[in-house]
Coordinates of C-alpha atoms in Angstrom, one line a residue:
M119 CA 35.0 109.6 75.7
N120 CA 35.3 113.2 76.3
P121 CA 38.1 115.2 74.8
T122 CA 40.8 116.7 77.1
P123 CA 39.7 120.1 78.4
F124 CA 41.5 123.0 76.8
P125 CA 43.8 124.1 79.6
E126 CA 44.9 120.4 80.3
H127 CA 45.5 119.8 76.6
L128 CA 47.5 123.1 76.3
D129 CA 49.5 122.1 79.4
Q130 CA 50.4 118.8 77.8
I131 CA 51.5 120.4 74.5
L132 CA 53.6 123.1 76.4
S133 CA 55.1 120.6 78.8
Q134 CA 56.1 118.3 76.0
S135 CA 57.5 121.3 74.0
V136 CA 59.7 122.2 77.0
R137 CA 61.0 118.7 77.2
E138 CA 61.8 118.7 73.4
A139 CA 63.2 122.3 73.5
T140 CA 65.6 121.2 76.4
S141 CA 66.6 118.3 74.3
L142 CA 67.2 120.5 71.5
E143 CA 69.3 122.7 73.8
S144 CA 71.4 119.8 74.7
A145 CA 72.0 118.8 71.1
L146 CA 73.0 122.4 70.2
Q147 CA 75.5 122.3 73.0
R148 CA 76.8 119.0 71.8
E149 CA 77.1 120.4 68.3
G150 CA 78.9 123.4 69.6
A151 CA 81.5 121.3 71.5
A152 CA 81.9 118.9 68.5
L153 CA 82.5 121.8 66.2
A154 CA 85.2 123.2 68.6
S155 CA 86.9 119.8 69.0
R156 CA 86.4 118.9 65.2
D157 CA 84.8 115.7 66.3
L158 CA 83.0 114.7 63.2
D159 CA 81.2 111.5 64.6
E160 CA 79.9 113.7 67.6
L161 CA 78.9 116.5 65.2
N162 CA 76.9 114.0 63.0
A163 CA 75.2 112.6 66.0
A164 CA 74.4 116.0 67.5
V165 CA 73.0 117.2 64.1
A166 CA 70.9 114.2 63.9
D167 CA 69.5 114.6 67.2
K168 CA 68.8 118.2 66.5
Q169 CA 66.9 117.4 63.4
V170 CA 64.6 115.0 65.3
R171 CA 64.1 117.6 68.1
V172 CA 63.2 120.4 65.6
Q173 CA 60.8 118.1 63.8
A174 CA 59.1 117.1 67.1
L175 CA 58.9 120.9 68.1
E176 CA 57.4 121.6 64.8
A177 CA 54.7 119.0 65.3
L178 CA 54.0 120.4 68.7
T179 CA 53.8 123.9 67.5
R180 CA 51.2 122.7 64.9
Q181 CA 49.1 121.1 67.5
Q182 CA 49.3 124.1 69.7
T183 CA 48.3 126.4 66.6
E184 CA 45.3 124.1 65.9
L185 CA 44.3 124.1 69.6
L186 CA 44.5 127.9 69.9
Q187 CA 42.6 128.4 66.6
R188 CA 39.9 126.0 67.5
E189 CA 39.4 128.0 70.8
G190 CA 39.3 131.3 68.8
Y191 CA 42.8 132.6 69.9
E192 CA 45.4 134.2 67.9
T193 CA 48.4 132.0 67.2
N194 CA 51.1 134.5 68.4
A195 CA 52.4 136.0 71.6
H196 CA 49.3 138.2 71.9
G197 CA 47.2 135.2 71.7
M198 CA 49.0 133.3 74.2
D199 CA 48.8 136.3 76.7
R200 CA 45.0 136.2 76.2
V201 CA 45.0 132.4 76.8
L202 CA 47.0 132.8 80.0
R203 CA 44.7 135.5 81.1
D204 CA 41.5 133.6 80.4
W205 CA 42.5 130.1 81.5
D206 CA 45.4 130.2 83.9
E207 CA 43.7 131.3 87.2
D208 CA 45.9 128.9 89.2
G209 CA 49.1 130.1 87.6
V210 CA 50.0 126.6 86.2
L211 CA 50.4 127.4 82.5
R212 CA 52.4 130.6 82.8
P213 CA 55.5 129.2 84.2
V214 CA 55.6 126.4 81.6
W215 CA 55.0 128.9 78.8
E216 CA 57.7 131.3 80.2
R217 CA 60.2 128.2 80.4
L218 CA 59.5 127.4 76.8
V219 CA 60.2 130.8 75.6
E220 CA 63.4 131.0 77.7
V221 CA 64.8 127.7 76.4
M222 CA 63.8 128.4 72.8
S223 CA 65.5 131.9 73.2
H224 CA 68.6 130.2 74.4
C225 CA 68.5 127.5 71.5
H226 CA 68.2 130.4 69.0
R227 CA 71.4 132.0 70.6
L228 CA 73.3 128.7 70.5
N229 CA 72.2 127.9 66.9
Q230 CA 73.5 131.4 65.8
V231 CA 76.8 130.7 67.6
N232 CA 77.2 127.3 66.0
G233 CA 76.2 128.8 62.6
G234 CA 78.9 131.5 63.1
V235 CA 81.5 128.8 63.7
V236 CA 80.6 126.8 60.7
E237 CA 80.6 130.0 58.5
T238 CA 84.1 131.0 59.9
S239 CA 85.3 127.6 59.1
R240 CA 83.7 127.6 55.6
R241 CA 85.4 130.9 54.9
R242 CA 89.0 129.5 56.0
V243 CA 88.5 126.6 53.8
D244 CA 87.5 128.8 50.9
Q245 CA 90.5 131.0 51.6
A246 CA 92.9 128.0 51.6
L247 CA 91.5 126.8 48.3
H248 CA 92.0 130.2 46.7
I249 CA 95.6 130.1 47.8
L250 CA 96.1 126.6 46.6
R251 CA 94.5 127.6 43.1
G252 CA 96.7 130.6 43.1
E253 CA 93.9 133.0 43.1
E254 CA 94.3 136.4 44.4
A255 CA 91.9 137.8 47.3
R256 CA 88.3 137.7 46.4
T257 CA 86.2 140.8 46.3
E258 CA 82.6 140.3 47.0
L259 CA 80.3 142.2 44.8
Y260 CA 76.6 142.4 44.2
D261 CA 74.6 141.9 40.9
P262 CA 71.7 144.1 39.9
H263 CA 69.4 141.9 41.8
G264 CA 71.4 142.3 45.1
R265 CA 72.8 138.7 45.0
A266 CA 76.4 138.5 46.2
F267 CA 79.1 137.1 44.0
S268 CA 82.8 137.0 44.2
A269 CA 85.2 138.5 41.7
S270 CA 88.7 137.4 41.7
S271 CA 91.6 137.3 39.4
S272 CA 93.7 134.1 39.3
R273 CA 97.0 133.0 38.3
P274 CA 98.3 129.5 38.3
I275 CA 99.8 128.2 41.6
T276 CA 103.1 127.6 39.6
K277 CA 103.4 131.4 39.2
A278 CA 102.6 132.1 42.7

């Protein structure tokens, strides 16, 4: 049995990556909607789906890396440009690759937005806890190693 030729094998990996990335994009959109509506069940389902999609994309990326290395190409954007110049005479691979880059870029932006929402919520909860504990506003400082820590003075809630 002959192995799948390089361009067909790469097309299969890229096409599957686009499908997984599109599913990841949907999971991130669901995650954002669940965060906005504070729907914990939907949030848990979206996060679980997101984890599955990320793992699948990681596996596909490993396959793509191995394939490119086996053929003597760099495993970065420059390497993919060379692959497309060398192997994509019919213009079949480039649109798939560009779609993958586009979807993954959108996923990155969605993940940043969702992370910002989570961080804002975490800060609000942290602030509420400080108020309940009777602590004054926290001042964020840095130790000699550049790690952030918060300094605060506190007084019991009964004295607030």
